[in-house]
PDB file of C-alpha atoms in Angstrom:
ATOM      1  CA  MET A   1     -13.951 -28.793  24.524  1.00  0.00           C
ATOM      2  CA  ALA A   2     -11.722 -27.694  21.607  1.00  0.00           C
ATOM      3  CA  GLU A   3     -10.474 -24.534  21.528  1.00  0.00           C
ATOM      4  CA  ALA A   4     -11.413 -21.875  19.088  1.00  0.00           C
ATOM      5  CA  GLY A   5      -9.186 -21.447  15.954  1.00  0.00           C
ATOM      6  CA  PRO A   6      -8.292 -18.238  14.866  1.00  0.00           C
ATOM      7  CA  GLN A   7     -10.420 -15.193  15.201  1.00  0.00           C
ATOM      8  CA  PRO A   8     -10.867 -12.991  11.663  1.00  0.00           C
ATOM      9  CA  PHE A   9     -10.319  -9.468  12.358  1.00  0.00           C
ATOM     10  CA  HIS A  10     -13.149  -9.007  10.077  1.00  0.00           C
ATOM     11  CA  VAL A  11     -15.435 -11.024   7.949  1.00  0.00           C
ATOM     12  CA  VAL A  12     -14.259 -10.683   4.462  1.00  0.00           C
ATOM     13  CA  PRO A  13     -17.179 -11.077   1.280  1.00  0.00           C
ATOM     14  CA  ASP A  14     -16.958 -14.212  -1.004  1.00  0.00           C
ATOM     15  CA  ASP A  15     -18.035 -11.632  -4.091  1.00  0.00           C
ATOM     16  CA  PRO A  16     -15.299  -9.676  -5.004  1.00  0.00           C
ATOM     17  CA  ASP A  17     -16.972  -6.858  -6.246  1.00  0.00           C
ATOM     18  CA  GLU A  18     -18.649  -6.590  -2.642  1.00  0.00           C
ATOM     19  CA  ARG A  19     -15.325  -7.163  -1.151  1.00  0.00           C
ATOM     20  CA  LEU A  20     -14.204  -3.773  -2.838  1.00  0.00           C
ATOM     21  CA  LYS A  21     -17.691  -1.838  -2.085  1.00  0.00           C
ATOM     22  CA  GLN A  22     -17.064  -2.794   1.925  1.00  0.00           C
ATOM     23  CA  VAL A  23     -13.340  -1.024   1.976  1.00  0.00           C
ATOM     24  CA  VAL A  24     -15.351   2.134   0.712  1.00  0.00           C
ATOM     25  CA  ASP A  25     -18.161   1.482   3.020  1.00  0.00           C
ATOM     26  CA  PHE A  26     -15.393   0.790   5.866  1.00  0.00           C
ATOM     27  CA  TRP A  27     -13.455   4.512   4.758  1.00  0.00           C
ATOM     28  CA  ASN A  28     -17.291   6.376   4.198  1.00  0.00           C
ATOM     29  CA  ASP A  29     -18.660   4.872   8.203  1.00  0.00           C
ATOM     30  CA  GLY A  30     -15.170   6.156   9.258  1.00  0.00           C
ATOM     31  CA  GLU A  31     -13.691   3.183  10.071  1.00  0.00           C
ATOM     32  CA  MET A  32     -10.269   4.429   8.735  1.00  0.00           C
ATOM     33  CA  ASP A  33     -10.347   7.493  10.036  1.00  0.00           C
ATOM     34  CA  TYR A  34      -7.083   6.873  12.030  1.00  0.00           C
ATOM     35  CA  PRO A  35      -3.830   9.435  12.044  1.00  0.00           C
ATOM     36  CA  ALA A  36      -2.367   9.589   8.638  1.00  0.00           C
ATOM     37  CA  GLU A  37       1.460   9.503  10.604  1.00  0.00           C
ATOM     38  CA  LEU A  38       4.692   8.923   8.331  1.00  0.00           C
ATOM     39  CA  ASN A  39       5.654   6.066   8.735  1.00  0.00           C
ATOM     40  CA  PRO A  40       9.341   5.576  10.405  1.00  0.00           C
ATOM     41  CA  SER A  41      10.470   2.618   8.768  1.00  0.00           C
ATOM     42  CA  LEU A  42      10.279   5.404   5.758  1.00  0.00           C
ATOM     43  CA  GLU A  43      11.287   8.451   6.439  1.00  0.00           C
ATOM     44  CA  LYS A  44      14.199   6.201   7.921  1.00  0.00           C
ATOM     45  CA  TYR A  45      16.003   4.535   5.088  1.00  0.00           C
ATOM     46  CA  PHE A  46      13.711   6.117   2.130  1.00  0.00           C
ATOM     47  CA  ASP A  47      17.218   7.645   0.735  1.00  0.00           C
ATOM     48  CA  GLN A  48      19.460   4.728   2.057  1.00  0.00           C
ATOM     49  CA  LEU A  49      17.403   1.848   0.175  1.00  0.00           C
ATOM     50  CA  THR A  50      17.328   3.907  -3.252  1.00  0.00           C
ATOM     51  CA  GLY A  51      20.705   5.287  -3.133  1.00  0.00           C
ATOM     52  CA  SER A  52      19.833   9.134  -2.945  1.00  0.00           C
ATOM     53  CA  ARG A  53      18.706   9.299  -5.980  1.00  0.00           C
ATOM     54  CA  ALA A  54      16.512  12.468  -7.012  1.00  0.00           C
ATOM     55  CA  ASN A  55      13.704  12.619  -8.593  1.00  0.00           C
ATOM     56  CA  LEU A  56      12.321   9.520  -8.578  1.00  0.00           C
ATOM     57  CA  LYS A  57       9.088   7.826  -9.886  1.00  0.00           C
ATOM     58  CA  VAL A  58       6.609   6.670  -6.502  1.00  0.00           C
ATOM     59  CA  LEU A  59       4.381   4.559  -6.431  1.00  0.00           C
ATOM     60  CA  VAL A  60       1.967   4.130  -3.119  1.00  0.00           C
ATOM     61  CA  THR A  61      -0.319   1.765  -3.859  1.00  0.00           C
ATOM     62  CA  LEU A  62      -3.062   1.228  -1.828  1.00  0.00           C
ATOM     63  CA  CYS A  63      -2.199   4.122   0.527  1.00  0.00           C
ATOM     64  CA  GLY A  64      -4.821   5.454   2.255  1.00  0.00           C
ATOM     65  CA  LYS A  65      -5.198   8.974   3.093  1.00  0.00           C
ATOM     66  CA  ALA A  66      -1.070   8.548   4.253  1.00  0.00           C
ATOM     67  CA  GLU A  67       1.301  11.364   5.086  1.00  0.00           C
ATOM     68  CA  ASP A  68       3.958   9.727   3.137  1.00  0.00           C
ATOM     69  CA  LEU A  69       2.512  11.006  -0.107  1.00  0.00           C
ATOM     70  CA  ARG A  70       3.220  14.675   0.784  1.00  0.00           C
ATOM     71  CA  TRP A  71       6.410  13.104   2.431  1.00  0.00           C
ATOM     72  CA  LEU A  72       7.854  11.875  -1.089  1.00  0.00           C
ATOM     73  CA  SER A  73       6.552  14.978  -3.092  1.00  0.00           C
ATOM     74  CA  ASP A  74       8.525  16.863  -1.195  1.00  0.00           C
ATOM     75  CA  LYS A  75      11.510  15.650  -1.017  1.00  0.00           C
ATOM     76  CA  GLY A  76      11.178  15.671  -4.665  1.00  0.00           C
ATOM     77  CA  HIS A  77      10.310  12.919  -6.375  1.00  0.00           C
ATOM     78  CA  TYR A  78       7.235  12.691  -8.378  1.00  0.00           C
ATOM     79  CA  VAL A  79       4.570  10.236  -6.914  1.00  0.00           C
ATOM     80  CA  VAL A  80       1.497   8.708  -7.476  1.00  0.00           C
ATOM     81  CA  GLY A  81      -0.758   7.133  -5.087  1.00  0.00           C
ATOM     82  CA  VAL A  82      -3.771   4.395  -5.602  1.00  0.00           C
ATOM     83  CA  ASP A  83      -6.594   3.557  -3.841  1.00  0.00           C
ATOM     84  CA  ILE A  84     -10.187   2.436  -4.459  1.00  0.00           C
ATOM     85  CA  ALA A  85     -12.028   4.957  -1.698  1.00  0.00           C
ATOM     86  CA  GLU A  86     -12.765   8.930  -3.005  1.00  0.00           C
ATOM     87  CA  LYS A  87     -12.796   9.776   0.723  1.00  0.00           C
ATOM     88  CA  ALA A  88      -9.730   8.715   1.163  1.00  0.00           C
ATOM     89  CA  ALA A  89      -8.237  11.560  -1.472  1.00  0.00           C
ATOM     90  CA  ARG A  90     -10.655  13.872  -0.378  1.00  0.00           C
ATOM     91  CA  ASP A  91      -9.191  13.006   2.932  1.00  0.00           C
ATOM     92  CA  PHE A  92      -5.819  13.022   2.495  1.00  0.00           C
ATOM     93  CA  PHE A  93      -5.336  16.471  -0.227  1.00  0.00           C
ATOM     94  CA  SER A  94      -7.903  18.033   2.958  1.00  0.00           C
ATOM     95  CA  GLU A  95      -5.907  17.592   5.817  1.00  0.00           C
ATOM     96  CA  GLN A  96      -2.096  18.736   3.685  1.00  0.00           C
ATOM     97  CA  LYS A  97      -3.663  21.403   2.791  1.00  0.00           C
ATOM     98  CA  LEU A  98      -3.181  20.794  -0.787  1.00  0.00           C
ATOM     99  CA  ASP A  99      -4.630  22.386  -4.418  1.00  0.00           C
ATOM    100  CA  TYR A 100      -5.461  20.079  -5.931  1.00  0.00           C
ATOM    101  CA  THR A 101      -8.072  19.135  -9.211  1.00  0.00           C
ATOM    102  CA  THR A 102      -9.814  16.216 -10.153  1.00  0.00           C
ATOM    103  CA  GLU A 103     -10.694  14.775 -13.549  1.00  0.00           C
ATOM    104  CA  GLU A 104     -12.499  11.292 -14.393  1.00  0.00           C
ATOM    105  CA  VAL A 105     -10.378   7.934 -15.591  1.00  0.00           C
ATOM    106  CA  PRO A 106     -12.565   5.013 -16.735  1.00  0.00           C
ATOM    107  CA  ALA A 107     -10.514   2.426 -16.581  1.00  0.00           C
ATOM    108  CA  ILE A 108     -10.038   2.492 -13.111  1.00  0.00           C
ATOM    109  CA  LYS A 109     -13.657   3.607 -12.620  1.00  0.00           C
ATOM    110  CA  GLY A 110     -12.405   6.616 -10.343  1.00  0.00           C
ATOM    111  CA  LYS A 111     -11.743   9.723 -10.150  1.00  0.00           C
ATOM    112  CA  VAL A 112      -7.316  11.347 -10.223  1.00  0.00           C
ATOM    113  CA  PHE A 113      -6.997  14.217  -8.084  1.00  0.00           C
ATOM    114  CA  THR A 114      -3.510  15.796  -9.171  1.00  0.00           C
ATOM    115  CA  SER A 115      -1.659  19.106  -6.813  1.00  0.00           C
ATOM    116  CA  LYS A 116      -1.388  22.029  -7.961  1.00  0.00           C
ATOM    117  CA  THR A 117       2.182  22.077  -8.695  1.00  0.00           C
ATOM    118  CA  GLY A 118       1.091  18.303 -11.032  1.00  0.00           C
ATOM    119  CA  LYS A 119       4.170  16.195  -8.796  1.00  0.00           C
ATOM    120  CA  LEU A 120       1.575  14.592  -6.964  1.00  0.00           C
ATOM    121  CA  LYS A 121      -1.549  12.150  -8.406  1.00  0.00           C
ATOM    122  CA  TYR A 122      -4.014  10.243  -5.909  1.00  0.00           C
ATOM    123  CA  TYR A 123      -5.629   8.042  -8.065  1.00  0.00           C
ATOM    124  CA  SER A 124      -9.369   7.230  -6.680  1.00  0.00           C
ATOM    125  CA  GLY A 125     -10.440   4.119  -8.163  1.00  0.00           C
ATOM    126  CA  ASN A 126      -9.625  -0.273  -9.076  1.00  0.00           C
ATOM    127  CA  PHE A 127      -5.890  -0.549  -8.654  1.00  0.00           C
ATOM    128  CA  PHE A 128      -6.958  -4.565 -10.299  1.00  0.00           C
ATOM    129  CA  THR A 129      -7.681  -2.498 -13.285  1.00  0.00           C
ATOM    130  CA  PHE A 130      -4.470   0.326 -13.015  1.00  0.00           C
ATOM    131  CA  SER A 131      -1.860  -0.030 -15.259  1.00  0.00           C
ATOM    132  CA  ARG A 132       1.183   0.829 -17.044  1.00  0.00           C
ATOM    133  CA  ASP A 133      -0.832   2.607 -19.283  1.00  0.00           C
ATOM    134  CA  THR A 134      -2.148   4.916 -17.205  1.00  0.00           C
ATOM    135  CA  GLU A 135       1.437   5.984 -15.162  1.00  0.00           C
ATOM    136  CA  GLY A 136       3.866   4.383 -16.785  1.00  0.00           C
ATOM    137  CA  GLN A 137       6.346   2.036 -14.931  1.00  0.00           C
ATOM    138  CA  PHE A 138       7.966   3.678 -11.553  1.00  0.00           C
ATOM    139  CA  ASP A 139      11.484   3.504 -10.097  1.00  0.00           C
ATOM    140  CA  VAL A 140       9.863   2.666  -6.003  1.00  0.00           C
ATOM    141  CA  ILE A 141       6.657   1.145  -5.321  1.00  0.00           C
ATOM    142  CA  TRP A 142       5.307   1.588  -1.513  1.00  0.00           C
ATOM    143  CA  ASP A 143       3.294  -0.659   0.209  1.00  0.00           C
ATOM    144  CA  ALA A 144       2.366  -0.627   3.794  1.00  0.00           C
ATOM    145  CA  ALA A 145       0.940  -3.227   4.892  1.00  0.00           C
ATOM    146  CA  GLY A 146      -1.646  -2.956   2.560  1.00  0.00           C
ATOM    147  CA  PHE A 147      -1.198  -5.898   0.492  1.00  0.00           C
ATOM    148  CA  VAL A 148      -0.781  -7.693   3.120  1.00  0.00           C
ATOM    149  CA  SER A 149      -5.016  -6.157   3.718  1.00  0.00           C
ATOM    150  CA  LEU A 150      -6.700  -7.884   0.785  1.00  0.00           C
ATOM    151  CA  ASP A 151      -8.101 -11.550   0.880  1.00  0.00           C
ATOM    152  CA  LYS A 152      -5.798 -13.735   0.086  1.00  0.00           C
ATOM    153  CA  ARG A 153      -8.185 -14.172  -3.444  1.00  0.00           C
ATOM    154  CA  ASP A 154      -7.559 -11.297  -4.617  1.00  0.00           C
ATOM    155  CA  TRP A 155      -3.563 -11.776  -5.181  1.00  0.00           C
ATOM    156  CA  ASP A 156      -2.818 -12.767  -7.984  1.00  0.00           C
ATOM    157  CA  LYS A 157      -5.104  -9.138  -9.080  1.00  0.00           C
ATOM    158  CA  TYR A 158      -2.744  -7.310  -7.376  1.00  0.00           C
ATOM    159  CA  LEU A 159       0.359  -9.000  -8.324  1.00  0.00           C
ATOM    160  CA  ALA A 160      -0.999  -8.957 -12.112  1.00  0.00           C
ATOM    161  CA  VAL A 161      -1.031  -5.445 -12.416  1.00  0.00           C
ATOM    162  CA  TRP A 162       2.309  -4.770 -10.320  1.00  0.00           C
ATOM    163  CA  ARG A 163       4.173  -6.669 -12.342  1.00  0.00           C
ATOM    164  CA  THR A 164       2.840  -3.519 -15.093  1.00  0.00           C
ATOM    165  CA  LEU A 165       4.419  -1.772 -13.061  1.00  0.00           C
ATOM    166  CA  LEU A 166       7.927  -2.683 -12.662  1.00  0.00           C
ATOM    167  CA  SER A 167      10.826  -0.322 -14.187  1.00  0.00           C
ATOM    168  CA  PRO A 168      13.967  -1.819 -14.965  1.00  0.00           C
ATOM    169  CA  MET A 169      15.528  -1.114 -11.655  1.00  0.00           C
ATOM    170  CA  CYS A 170      12.439  -0.485  -9.827  1.00  0.00           C
ATOM    171  CA  VAL A 171      12.903  -0.722  -5.833  1.00  0.00           C
ATOM    172  CA  PHE A 172      10.434  -2.609  -3.965  1.00  0.00           C
ATOM    173  CA  LEU A 173       9.208  -1.404  -0.133  1.00  0.00           C
ATOM    174  CA  PHE A 174       6.825  -3.892   1.584  1.00  0.00           C
ATOM    175  CA  GLU A 175       5.645  -3.905   4.462  1.00  0.00           C
ATOM    176  CA  THR A 176       4.142  -6.858   6.930  1.00  0.00           C
ATOM    177  CA  MET A 177       2.663  -6.844  10.303  1.00  0.00           C
ATOM    178  CA  ASN A 178       2.976 -10.396  11.682  1.00  0.00           C
ATOM    179  CA  TYR A 179       1.255 -12.188  14.337  1.00  0.00           C
ATOM    180  CA  ASP A 180       0.439 -14.878  15.883  1.00  0.00           C
ATOM    181  CA  THR A 181      -1.323 -16.384  14.008  1.00  0.00           C
ATOM    182  CA  LYS A 182      -3.303 -19.292  16.819  1.00  0.00           C
ATOM    183  CA  LYS A 183      -4.452 -16.315  17.242  1.00  0.00           C
ATOM    184  CA  TYR A 184      -5.777 -14.489  15.540  1.00  0.00           C
ATOM    185  CA  LYS A 185      -6.739 -15.292  10.538  1.00  0.00           C
ATOM    186  CA  GLY A 186      -6.439 -12.228   8.137  1.00  0.00           C
ATOM    187  CA  PRO A 187      -6.569 -10.361   6.999  1.00  0.00           C
ATOM    188  CA  PRO A 188      -4.619  -8.485   7.211  1.00  0.00           C
ATOM    189  CA  TYR A 189      -2.030 -11.736   6.804  1.00  0.00           C
ATOM    190  CA  SER A 190       0.947 -11.507   8.719  1.00  0.00           C
ATOM    191  CA  MET A 191       3.470 -13.454   6.448  1.00  0.00           C
ATOM    192  CA  GLU A 192       7.147 -14.482   7.142  1.00  0.00           C
ATOM    193  CA  PRO A 193      10.143 -14.239   4.303  1.00  0.00           C
ATOM    194  CA  ASP A 194       9.744 -17.296   2.450  1.00  0.00           C
ATOM    195  CA  GLU A 195       6.613 -16.614   1.352  1.00  0.00           C
ATOM    196  CA  ILE A 196       7.697 -13.267   0.439  1.00  0.00           C
ATOM    197  CA  LYS A 197       9.653 -14.794  -1.565  1.00  0.00           C
ATOM    198  CA  SER A 198       7.325 -17.338  -2.964  1.00  0.00           C
ATOM    199  CA  VAL A 199       5.334 -14.877  -3.737  1.00  0.00           C
ATOM    200  CA  PHE A 200       7.390 -11.478  -4.942  1.00  0.00           C
ATOM    201  CA  GLY A 201      10.405 -13.139  -5.469  1.00  0.00           C
ATOM    202  CA  ALA A 202      10.388 -14.907  -8.603  1.00  0.00           C
ATOM    203  CA  GLU A 203      10.922 -10.367 -10.400  1.00  0.00           C
ATOM    204  CA  LEU A 204      12.477  -8.842  -7.263  1.00  0.00           C
ATOM    205  CA  PRO A 205      14.855 -11.699  -5.247  1.00  0.00           C
ATOM    206  CA  CYS A 206      17.008 -10.300  -3.680  1.00  0.00           C
ATOM    207  CA  LEU A 207      15.191  -9.859  -0.204  1.00  0.00           C
ATOM    208  CA  GLN A 208      16.511  -7.507   2.389  1.00  0.00           C
ATOM    209  CA  LEU A 209      14.900  -7.718   5.931  1.00  0.00           C
ATOM    210  CA  VAL A 210      15.597  -4.039   6.841  1.00  0.00           C
ATOM    211  CA  GLU A 211      13.827  -3.161  10.212  1.00  0.00           C
ATOM    212  CA  THR A 212      11.438  -4.933  12.554  1.00  0.00           C
ATOM    213  CA  ARG A 213       9.188  -2.490  15.006  1.00  0.00           C
ATOM    214  CA  PRO A 214       6.591  -2.724  17.275  1.00  0.00           C
ATOM    215  CA  ASN A 215       3.158  -1.930  16.857  1.00  0.00           C
ATOM    216  CA  GLU A 216       2.911   0.319  19.830  1.00  0.00           C
ATOM    217  CA  GLU A 217      -0.952   0.152  19.238  1.00  0.00           C
ATOM    218  CA  CYS A 218      -2.187  -3.556  19.648  1.00  0.00           C
ATOM    219  CA  GLU A 219       0.779  -5.339  21.925  1.00  0.00           C
ATOM    220  CA  GLY A 220       1.846  -8.807  20.515  1.00  0.00           C
ATOM    221  CA  PHE A 221       2.086  -7.255  17.115  1.00  0.00           C
ATOM    222  CA  THR A 222       5.019  -6.511  14.763  1.00  0.00           C
ATOM    223  CA  PHE A 223       5.939  -4.359  11.675  1.00  0.00           C
ATOM    224  CA  ASN A 224       8.452  -5.737   9.543  1.00  0.00           C
ATOM    225  CA  PHE A 225       9.918  -3.249   6.854  1.00  0.00           C
ATOM    226  CA  TYR A 226      11.407  -5.418   3.865  1.00  0.00           C
ATOM    227  CA  CYS A 227      13.308  -4.198   1.233  1.00  0.00           C
ATOM    228  CA  LEU A 228      13.259  -6.528  -2.863  1.00  0.00           C
ATOM    229  CA  GLN A 229      15.083  -5.452  -6.054  1.00  0.00           C
ATOM    230  CA  ARG A 230      16.946  -7.190  -8.875  1.00  0.00           C
ATOM    231  CA  GLU A 231      20.296  -8.887  -7.694  1.00  0.00           C
TER     232      GLU A 231
END
């Protein structure tokens, strides 16, 4: 009897619009309603990796309702989050007890939620149509396993946007999930350093593995926290 191949975490639609809809449905059905805790590697290394610079412009891609947004904003940075589901944005502001305004953003077929201070914005819509025309470029981009959670057929679309958002001195903080690929297959995908370099290295060739930590909820899974920047 042949051994079973690696098992997917979930079945991904072939149609790209259906893939976006699937994520929105996951949020609306409560399947993405996990605790929005501050990422420990971000908290531990952010100042060190950014030279303790003040008033940075930070983008958090595919951010869900991560507490990272609030933490970065409370440190005095201008913070922009982007994700597809409006429920994620509303849940974030509700859980963080932040007042906000909303405005339609046709370019992403969604809305922007803006905190009362104006220092924190959350774009709820299609990241693949987000651009530098929306918010300019960023000093720091933080992706906490958002990229690896995309179907690989959508990676080029992410990268096309990502490239336009890098300021000349941009620092890209990137977290991946590693696991036994003989047992499982993504998304989310397990990425090794060589693959990360092949995907992002043309723009940001300097790759540093900053920390590896266990995934406390999934035995055999680890998180790898990377910093990528120009030479």
